[in-house]
Each structure stands twice: as structure tokens, then as C-alpha cells.
PDB file of C-alpha atoms in Angstrom:
ATOM      1  CA  MET F   1     -23.948   4.298 -12.687  1.00 98.00           C
ATOM      2  CA  GLN F   2     -22.620   3.447  -9.144  1.00 98.00           C
ATOM      3  CA  LEU F   3     -19.256   5.084  -7.791  1.00 98.00           C
ATOM      4  CA  PHE F   4     -18.637   3.427  -4.500  1.00 98.00           C
ATOM      5  CA  ILE F   5     -16.063   4.867  -2.179  1.00 98.00           C
ATOM      6  CA  GLY F   6     -14.995   5.319   1.517  1.00 97.00           C
ATOM      7  CA  ASN F   7     -14.631   8.475   4.422  1.00 97.00           C
ATOM      8  CA  LYS F   8     -14.708  11.996   2.619  1.00 97.00           C
ATOM      9  CA  ASN F   9     -12.122  12.757   5.099  1.00 97.00           C
ATOM     10  CA  TYR F  10      -9.428  10.092   4.244  1.00 97.00           C
ATOM     11  CA  SER F  11     -10.064   8.709   0.830  1.00 97.00           C
ATOM     12  CA  THR F  12      -7.906  10.618  -1.379  1.00 97.00           C
ATOM     13  CA  TRP F  13      -8.388   8.302  -3.987  1.00 97.00           C
ATOM     14  CA  SER F  14     -12.158   7.900  -3.889  1.00 98.00           C
ATOM     15  CA  LEU F  15     -12.018  12.283  -4.214  1.00 98.00           C
ATOM     16  CA  ARG F  16     -10.438  11.881  -7.353  1.00 98.00           C
ATOM     17  CA  ALA F  17     -12.847   9.753  -8.988  1.00 98.00           C
ATOM     18  CA  TRP F  18     -15.677  11.894  -7.521  1.00 98.00           C
ATOM     19  CA  LEU F  19     -14.271  15.165  -8.227  1.00 98.00           C
ATOM     20  CA  LEU F  20     -14.790  14.064 -12.354  1.00 98.00           C
ATOM     21  CA  LEU F  21     -18.349  12.844 -12.009  1.00 98.00           C
ATOM     22  CA  GLU F  22     -19.200  16.350 -10.499  1.00 98.00           C
ATOM     23  CA  LYS F  23     -17.318  18.773 -12.191  1.00 98.00           C
ATOM     24  CA  PHE F  24     -18.954  17.094 -15.525  1.00 98.00           C
ATOM     25  CA  ASP F  25     -22.372  16.782 -14.081  1.00 98.00           C
ATOM     26  CA  VAL F  26     -22.205  12.682 -14.616  1.00 98.00           C
ATOM     27  CA  ASP F  27     -25.505  11.180 -13.477  1.00 98.00           C
ATOM     28  CA  TYR F  28     -24.083   8.593 -11.294  1.00 98.00           C
ATOM     29  CA  GLU F  29     -25.107   7.193  -7.729  1.00 98.00           C
ATOM     30  CA  GLU F  30     -22.329   7.424  -4.492  1.00 98.00           C
ATOM     31  CA  VAL F  31     -22.540   4.943  -2.739  1.00 98.00           C
ATOM     32  CA  LYS F  32     -20.072   5.269   0.308  1.00 97.00           C
ATOM     33  CA  LEU F  33     -19.358   3.225   2.955  1.00 96.00           C
ATOM     34  CA  GLY F  34     -17.058   3.656   5.812  1.00 94.00           C
ATOM     35  CA  LEU F  35     -13.065   2.579   5.890  1.00 95.00           C
ATOM     36  CA  GLU F  36     -12.059  -0.137   7.558  1.00 90.00           C
ATOM     37  CA  THR F  37     -15.647  -1.315   8.499  1.00 93.00           C
ATOM     38  CA  GLU F  38     -17.291  -4.635   8.457  1.00 94.00           C
ATOM     39  CA  GLN F  39     -19.291  -3.198   5.908  1.00 94.00           C
ATOM     40  CA  PHE F  40     -17.091  -2.172   3.268  1.00 96.00           C
ATOM     41  CA  TYR F  41     -15.658  -5.330   2.944  1.00 96.00           C
ATOM     42  CA  ASN F  42     -19.339  -7.356   2.588  1.00 96.00           C
ATOM     43  CA  THR F  43     -20.048  -5.119   0.440  1.00 95.00           C
ATOM     44  CA  LEU F  44     -17.718  -4.892  -1.901  1.00 96.00           C
ATOM     45  CA  GLU F  45     -16.988  -8.722  -1.960  1.00 95.00           C
ATOM     46  CA  ASN F  46     -18.856  -9.405  -5.298  1.00 91.00           C
ATOM     47  CA  ILE F  47     -18.062  -6.140  -6.704  1.00 96.00           C
ATOM     48  CA  SER F  48     -14.465  -5.460  -7.103  1.00 96.00           C
ATOM     49  CA  PRO F  49     -11.408  -7.741  -7.087  1.00 94.00           C
ATOM     50  CA  THR F  50      -9.413  -5.493  -5.116  1.00 95.00           C
ATOM     51  CA  LEU F  51     -11.966  -4.817  -1.942  1.00 95.00           C
ATOM     52  CA  LYS F  52     -10.619  -1.169  -2.388  1.00 95.00           C
ATOM     53  CA  VAL F  53     -12.368   1.716  -3.023  1.00 97.00           C
ATOM     54  CA  PRO F  54     -13.366   3.490  -5.910  1.00 98.00           C
ATOM     55  CA  THR F  55     -15.444   1.193  -7.602  1.00 98.00           C
ATOM     56  CA  LEU F  56     -17.154   2.072 -10.519  1.00 98.00           C
ATOM     57  CA  VAL F  57     -20.323   0.010 -11.588  1.00 98.00           C
ATOM     58  CA  ASP F  58     -21.387   1.058 -14.703  1.00 98.00           C
ATOM     59  CA  GLY F  59     -23.982  -1.419 -16.317  1.00 97.00           C
ATOM     60  CA  ASN F  60     -21.429  -4.434 -17.209  1.00 97.00           C
ATOM     61  CA  VAL F  61     -18.625  -2.780 -16.515  1.00 98.00           C
ATOM     62  CA  THR F  62     -16.587  -2.842 -13.297  1.00 98.00           C
ATOM     63  CA  VAL F  63     -14.169  -0.529 -12.794  1.00 98.00           C
ATOM     64  CA  TRP F  64     -12.030  -0.590  -9.889  1.00 97.00           C
ATOM     65  CA  GLU F  65      -9.099   1.525 -10.163  1.00 96.00           C
ATOM     66  CA  SER F  66      -8.841   5.409 -10.067  1.00 96.00           C
ATOM     67  CA  LEU F  67      -6.808   6.183 -12.906  1.00 97.00           C
ATOM     68  CA  ALA F  68      -8.750   3.879 -14.472  1.00 98.00           C
ATOM     69  CA  ILE F  69     -12.079   4.999 -13.675  1.00 98.00           C
ATOM     70  CA  LEU F  70     -10.981   8.550 -14.784  1.00 98.00           C
ATOM     71  CA  GLU F  71      -9.834   7.489 -18.368  1.00 98.00           C
ATOM     72  CA  TYR F  72     -13.139   5.618 -18.537  1.00 98.00           C
ATOM     73  CA  ILE F  73     -15.401   8.326 -17.454  1.00 98.00           C
ATOM     74  CA  ASN F  74     -13.682  10.782 -20.067  1.00 98.00           C
ATOM     75  CA  GLU F  75     -13.627   8.653 -22.871  1.00 98.00           C
ATOM     76  CA  THR F  76     -17.262   7.232 -22.603  1.00 98.00           C
ATOM     77  CA  TYR F  77     -18.989  10.372 -21.247  1.00 98.00           C
ATOM     78  CA  LEU F  78     -16.867  13.119 -21.537  1.00 98.00           C
ATOM     79  CA  SER F  79     -15.651  12.652 -25.877  1.00 98.00           C
ATOM     80  CA  GLY F  80     -12.241  12.850 -24.108  1.00 98.00           C
ATOM     81  CA  GLN F  81     -12.999  16.573 -23.102  1.00 97.00           C
ATOM     82  CA  ALA F  82     -10.980  15.986 -19.480  1.00 98.00           C
ATOM     83  CA  LEU F  83      -7.604  15.753 -21.388  1.00 98.00           C
ATOM     84  CA  PRO F  84      -5.658  18.078 -23.370  1.00 96.00           C
ATOM     85  CA  LYS F  85      -6.523  18.218 -27.232  1.00 95.00           C
ATOM     86  CA  ASN F  86      -3.074  18.461 -27.526  1.00 95.00           C
ATOM     87  CA  ARG F  87      -1.785  14.895 -28.525  1.00 97.00           C
ATOM     88  CA  GLU F  88       2.017  16.039 -27.116  1.00 96.00           C
ATOM     89  CA  GLN F  89       0.304  18.074 -23.836  1.00 95.00           C
ATOM     90  CA  ARG F  90      -1.857  14.505 -23.473  1.00 97.00           C
ATOM     91  CA  ALA F  91       0.912  12.690 -23.574  1.00 98.00           C
ATOM     92  CA  ARG F  92       2.238  14.842 -20.648  1.00 97.00           C
ATOM     93  CA  ALA F  93      -0.847  14.855 -18.468  1.00 97.00           C
ATOM     94  CA  ARG F  94      -1.144  11.305 -18.666  1.00 98.00           C
ATOM     95  CA  ALA F  95       2.604  11.084 -17.601  1.00 98.00           C
ATOM     96  CA  LEU F  96       1.412  13.102 -14.569  1.00 98.00           C
ATOM     97  CA  CYS F  97      -1.103  11.282 -14.089  1.00 98.00           C
ATOM     98  CA  ALA F  98       0.909   8.184 -13.708  1.00 98.00           C
ATOM     99  CA  GLU F  99       3.700   9.969 -11.372  1.00 98.00           C
ATOM    100  CA  MET F 100       0.918  10.644  -8.549  1.00 98.00           C
ATOM    101  CA  HIS F 101      -0.457   7.557  -9.093  1.00 97.00           C
ATOM    102  CA  SER F 102       2.801   4.971  -8.528  1.00 96.00           C
ATOM    103  CA  GLY F 103       4.808   7.869  -6.976  1.00 97.00           C
ATOM    104  CA  PHE F 104       5.092  10.218  -3.771  1.00 98.00           C
ATOM    105  CA  THR F 105       5.275   7.050  -1.715  1.00 98.00           C
ATOM    106  CA  ALA F 106       6.754   9.090   1.566  1.00 98.00           C
ATOM    107  CA  LEU F 107       4.576  11.824   1.324  1.00 98.00           C
ATOM    108  CA  LYS F 108       1.653   9.715   1.421  1.00 97.00           C
ATOM    109  CA  ASN F 109       2.343   7.637   4.021  1.00 97.00           C
ATOM    110  CA  ALA F 110       3.851  10.634   6.021  1.00 97.00           C
ATOM    111  CA  MET F 111       1.078  12.945   5.247  1.00 98.00           C
ATOM    112  CA  PRO F 112      -2.693  11.112   4.852  1.00 97.00           C
ATOM    113  CA  MET F 113      -5.336  13.244   4.034  1.00 97.00           C
ATOM    114  CA  ASN F 114      -7.275  14.468   6.800  1.00 97.00           C
ATOM    115  CA  ILE F 115      -9.641  17.147   5.752  1.00 97.00           C
ATOM    116  CA  ARG F 116     -10.727  18.216   9.680  1.00 95.00           C
ATOM    117  CA  ALA F 117      -7.484  19.033  11.300  1.00 94.00           C
ATOM    118  CA  LYS F 118      -4.582  20.668  11.292  1.00 96.00           C
ATOM    119  CA  ARG F 119      -1.854  18.926  12.029  1.00 96.00           C
ATOM    120  CA  HIS F 120       2.456  18.796  12.155  1.00 96.00           C
ATOM    121  CA  VAL F 121       5.126  16.188  10.979  1.00 96.00           C
ATOM    122  CA  GLU F 122       8.534  15.776  10.765  1.00 94.00           C
ATOM    123  CA  VAL F 123       9.404  16.150   7.576  1.00 96.00           C
ATOM    124  CA  ASP F 124      12.560  14.182   6.638  1.00 97.00           C
ATOM    125  CA  ALA F 125      14.494  13.904   3.211  1.00 98.00           C
ATOM    126  CA  LYS F 126      12.186  11.592   1.002  1.00 98.00           C
ATOM    127  CA  VAL F 127       9.429  13.659   1.911  1.00 98.00           C
ATOM    128  CA  SER F 128      10.668  16.813   1.444  1.00 98.00           C
ATOM    129  CA  LYS F 129      11.973  15.002  -2.246  1.00 98.00           C
ATOM    130  CA  ASP F 130       8.421  14.466  -3.206  1.00 98.00           C
ATOM    131  CA  ILE F 131       7.426  17.983  -1.972  1.00 98.00           C
ATOM    132  CA  GLN F 132       9.833  19.522  -4.400  1.00 98.00           C
ATOM    133  CA  ARG F 133       8.894  17.313  -6.842  1.00 98.00           C
ATOM    134  CA  ILE F 134       5.491  18.507  -6.845  1.00 98.00           C
ATOM    135  CA  GLU F 135       6.292  21.983  -6.308  1.00 98.00           C
ATOM    136  CA  ASP F 136       7.980  21.712  -9.591  1.00 98.00           C
ATOM    137  CA  ILE F 137       5.443  20.300 -11.238  1.00 97.00           C
ATOM    138  CA  PHE F 138       2.825  23.110  -9.697  1.00 97.00           C
ATOM    139  CA  THR F 139       4.974  25.815 -11.280  1.00 96.00           C
ATOM    140  CA  GLU F 140       6.155  24.611 -14.721  1.00 95.00           C
ATOM    141  CA  GLN F 141       2.297  23.898 -15.629  1.00 95.00           C
ATOM    142  CA  MET F 142       1.629  27.195 -13.993  1.00 93.00           C
ATOM    143  CA  GLN F 143       4.412  29.026 -15.964  1.00 90.00           C
ATOM    144  CA  HIS F 144       3.847  26.735 -18.976  1.00 81.00           C
ATOM    145  CA  GLY F 145       1.887  29.386 -20.866  1.00 58.00           C
ATOM    146  CA  HIS F 146      -1.754  28.009 -20.580  1.00 65.00           C
ATOM    147  CA  GLN F 147      -4.479  30.371 -20.893  1.00 69.00           C
ATOM    148  CA  GLY F 148      -6.335  29.355 -17.663  1.00 80.00           C
ATOM    149  CA  ASP F 149      -5.755  28.873 -13.676  1.00 91.00           C
ATOM    150  CA  TRP F 150      -5.593  24.970 -13.812  1.00 96.00           C
ATOM    151  CA  LEU F 151      -2.400  23.094 -14.523  1.00 96.00           C
ATOM    152  CA  PHE F 152      -3.161  22.909 -18.514  1.00 95.00           C
ATOM    153  CA  GLY F 153      -4.983  25.867 -18.611  1.00 93.00           C
ATOM    154  CA  HIS F 154      -8.609  24.288 -18.376  1.00 94.00           C
ATOM    155  CA  TRP F 155      -9.682  21.081 -15.901  1.00 96.00           C
ATOM    156  CA  THR F 156      -8.245  17.768 -16.405  1.00 97.00           C
ATOM    157  CA  ILE F 157      -8.275  14.590 -15.080  1.00 98.00           C
ATOM    158  CA  VAL F 158      -4.690  15.837 -13.754  1.00 98.00           C
ATOM    159  CA  ASP F 159      -5.991  17.763 -11.266  1.00 98.00           C
ATOM    160  CA  ALA F 160      -8.040  16.038 -10.438  1.00 98.00           C
ATOM    161  CA  MET F 161      -5.248  13.357  -9.698  1.00 98.00           C
ATOM    162  CA  TYR F 162      -3.226  16.232  -7.599  1.00 98.00           C
ATOM    163  CA  ALA F 163      -6.170  17.693  -5.867  1.00 98.00           C
ATOM    164  CA  PRO F 164      -5.574  15.922  -2.931  1.00 98.00           C
ATOM    165  CA  VAL F 165      -1.747  16.085  -2.168  1.00 98.00           C
ATOM    166  CA  CYS F 166      -3.431  19.878  -2.079  1.00 98.00           C
ATOM    167  CA  MET F 167      -5.673  19.164   0.659  1.00 98.00           C
ATOM    168  CA  ARG F 168      -2.478  17.390   2.293  1.00 98.00           C
ATOM    169  CA  PHE F 169      -0.561  20.627   2.264  1.00 98.00           C
ATOM    170  CA  TYR F 170      -2.979  22.758   4.078  1.00 97.00           C
ATOM    171  CA  THR F 171      -3.609  20.179   6.581  1.00 97.00           C
ATOM    172  CA  TYR F 172       0.362  20.166   7.649  1.00 97.00           C
ATOM    173  CA  GLY F 173       0.787  23.521   6.754  1.00 97.00           C
ATOM    174  CA  VAL F 174       3.256  23.313   3.537  1.00 97.00           C
ATOM    175  CA  THR F 175       4.689  26.158   1.920  1.00 96.00           C
ATOM    176  CA  LEU F 176       5.495  26.198  -1.552  1.00 98.00           C
ATOM    177  CA  ASN F 177       6.925  29.148  -4.065  1.00 98.00           C
ATOM    178  CA  GLU F 178       4.406  31.718  -5.296  1.00 96.00           C
ATOM    179  CA  THR F 179       3.598  30.217  -8.590  1.00 95.00           C
ATOM    180  CA  ALA F 180       2.903  27.083  -6.904  1.00 96.00           C
ATOM    181  CA  SER F 181       1.006  28.283  -3.690  1.00 97.00           C
ATOM    182  CA  ARG F 182      -1.514  30.252  -6.742  1.00 95.00           C
ATOM    183  CA  TYR F 183      -2.684  26.997  -7.852  1.00 96.00           C
ATOM    184  CA  ILE F 184      -3.262  25.826  -4.465  1.00 97.00           C
ATOM    185  CA  ASP F 185      -5.188  28.513  -3.894  1.00 97.00           C
ATOM    186  CA  HIS F 186      -7.439  27.950  -6.839  1.00 97.00           C
ATOM    187  CA  VAL F 187      -7.651  24.315  -5.848  1.00 98.00           C
ATOM    188  CA  LEU F 188      -9.016  24.700  -2.724  1.00 98.00           C
ATOM    189  CA  ALA F 189     -11.251  27.696  -3.918  1.00 98.00           C
ATOM    190  CA  CYS F 190     -13.327  24.980  -6.667  1.00 98.00           C
ATOM    191  CA  PRO F 191     -16.569  24.868  -5.375  1.00 98.00           C
ATOM    192  CA  VAL F 192     -17.014  21.008  -6.297  1.00 98.00           C
ATOM    193  CA  LEU F 193     -14.395  20.607  -4.065  1.00 98.00           C
ATOM    194  CA  GLY F 194     -15.495  22.694  -1.357  1.00 98.00           C
ATOM    195  CA  LYS F 195     -18.600  20.418  -1.533  1.00 98.00           C
ATOM    196  CA  TRP F 196     -16.519  17.850  -0.437  1.00 98.00           C
ATOM    197  CA  ARG F 197     -14.444  19.119   2.307  1.00 97.00           C
ATOM    198  CA  GLU F 198     -18.516  19.918   3.295  1.00 98.00           C
ATOM    199  CA  GLN F 199     -19.275  16.689   3.791  1.00 97.00           C
ATOM    200  CA  ALA F 200     -16.089  15.407   4.756  1.00 97.00           C
ATOM    201  CA  LEU F 201     -16.485  17.517   8.221  1.00 96.00           C
ATOM    202  CA  LEU F 202     -19.737  16.984   9.245  1.00 96.00           C
ATOM    203  CA  GLU F 203     -17.848  12.876   9.590  1.00 95.00           C
ATOM    204  CA  HIS F 204     -17.337  11.645  12.747  1.00 92.00           C
ATOM    205  CA  GLU F 205     -15.579   8.317  12.548  1.00 93.00           C
ATOM    206  CA  VAL F 206     -11.851   7.864  12.750  1.00 94.00           C
ATOM    207  CA  VAL F 207      -9.776   5.839  10.931  1.00 92.00           C
ATOM    208  CA  GLU F 208      -6.997   5.212  13.342  1.00 92.00           C
ATOM    209  CA  CYS F 209      -4.215   4.671  10.442  1.00 89.00           C
ATOM    210  CA  ASP F 210      -4.894   7.710   8.416  1.00 93.00           C
ATOM    211  CA  GLU F 211      -4.371  10.397  11.592  1.00 95.00           C
ATOM    212  CA  ALA F 212      -1.047  11.297  11.514  1.00 95.00           C
ATOM    213  CA  GLY F 213       0.815  14.477  13.321  1.00 94.00           C
ATOM    214  CA  THR F 214       0.781  16.903  16.259  1.00 94.00           C
ATOM    215  CA  GLU F 215      -2.399  19.495  16.943  1.00 91.00           C
ATOM    216  CA  ARG F 216      -1.109  22.781  15.263  1.00 80.00           C
ATOM    217  CA  THR F 217      -2.956  26.292  15.335  1.00 68.00           C
ATOM    218  CA  GLU F 218      -3.162  28.717  12.519  1.00 62.00           C
TER     219      GLU F 218
END
């Protein structure tokens, strides 16, 4: 099984699929391609119909979309353990995943993931609305009475979907309430995410379209 990903400093969608495979120690080969390079498009030309990452190739099965990859791995290799067992909670988890997948466009555009940077951007009303909604999600889930420090108690694909936004908030110095911040701190302390961050810091490539904001100091 191969997972094709982009630069670890920038590629949020790659991070999501990678996290699930690494968290559950699924056997796979990582194939990293430089974003916006000739190699990137040449390699994916005969693999992914969208020419995007992540793309998963598992024998004769090809999955070229991040959320679909998460669901495929969970169903095929994890016996469903990366989603809540309770039907109602599982439905809520999928709704939160879909919300991140299709929404928060203003935030994603204004604050691209950039792990090695410390930046400041001016936040408009649309970005503020996205930030508030994410703060509400984190707060509601952490106050829901789950046993554990993840959004549904144990680690699920929902945590994979929201991990990149935690990285964004760290990079751009976004401050949330105490409950939501506690969740973000827990995500950032995850050893598996730490492995990705360490590897991202070793990269030197600059993808101009994913550079945003002015430098800030701690």
C-alpha cells in the first residue's frame, strides 16, 4: 500500500491521511512529492484522476480524496475503531468531518498551514466566523463528558481532520478559550504529530501560494 503525499510543511490533506496510518501502525509506503513541481504532476498523472494528494493505492484500489481515504482505512484495516461505536456519536463525528472537509474556506485561504513559520495575518469577519465555529466545536466536544482528551474520548478520524487547524492556530497565534486551548495543546503534544512536525522542519522548499502573513515573535 502506498500513500502519496505533498510537502509536510504545507500539505494539510496529506497530514490527515498520514496521521491515521501512523496512529494505528498500518503497514504502508510513504511517497512524498514536492507540491507545484513537474515531478508531482508526472507521478500522479497515471495514478490519480484529480492530480492531487493524498492519494492511496492499495493493490487494485485507488482512493484519491482525503476523507474517503480515512473511511477506507478505518473500514478495511481498523475494523471501524477510528470512529465512535455509538451510532449517534458516529453520525456526529462524520458530520464534523464533512464540515471541516467542505467548510472553513475563509480560514483555510487566509491561514495556510505553515509549520516552520510564525506569522500574523489580519482577520476579517469571515475568518473570525470560521474561528468561532471551530472554537465552539472543540468546546462542545470537550465538555460533552467523554472519557479522554480527544474530541470523542479516544482518538478518531475527527481528530485527524482537525489536526491541521490546530497547527494553523499555533502558526498564526490564534487564541481560543481555555477548554478549546486545552484540546489544541493535547493535539500539539501528540508524538505522532510531533514526528510529522519534525520532518516538516527539515524541508527547505518554499511554495509561494502557501506563504501568508508577516513574521511574528513569541
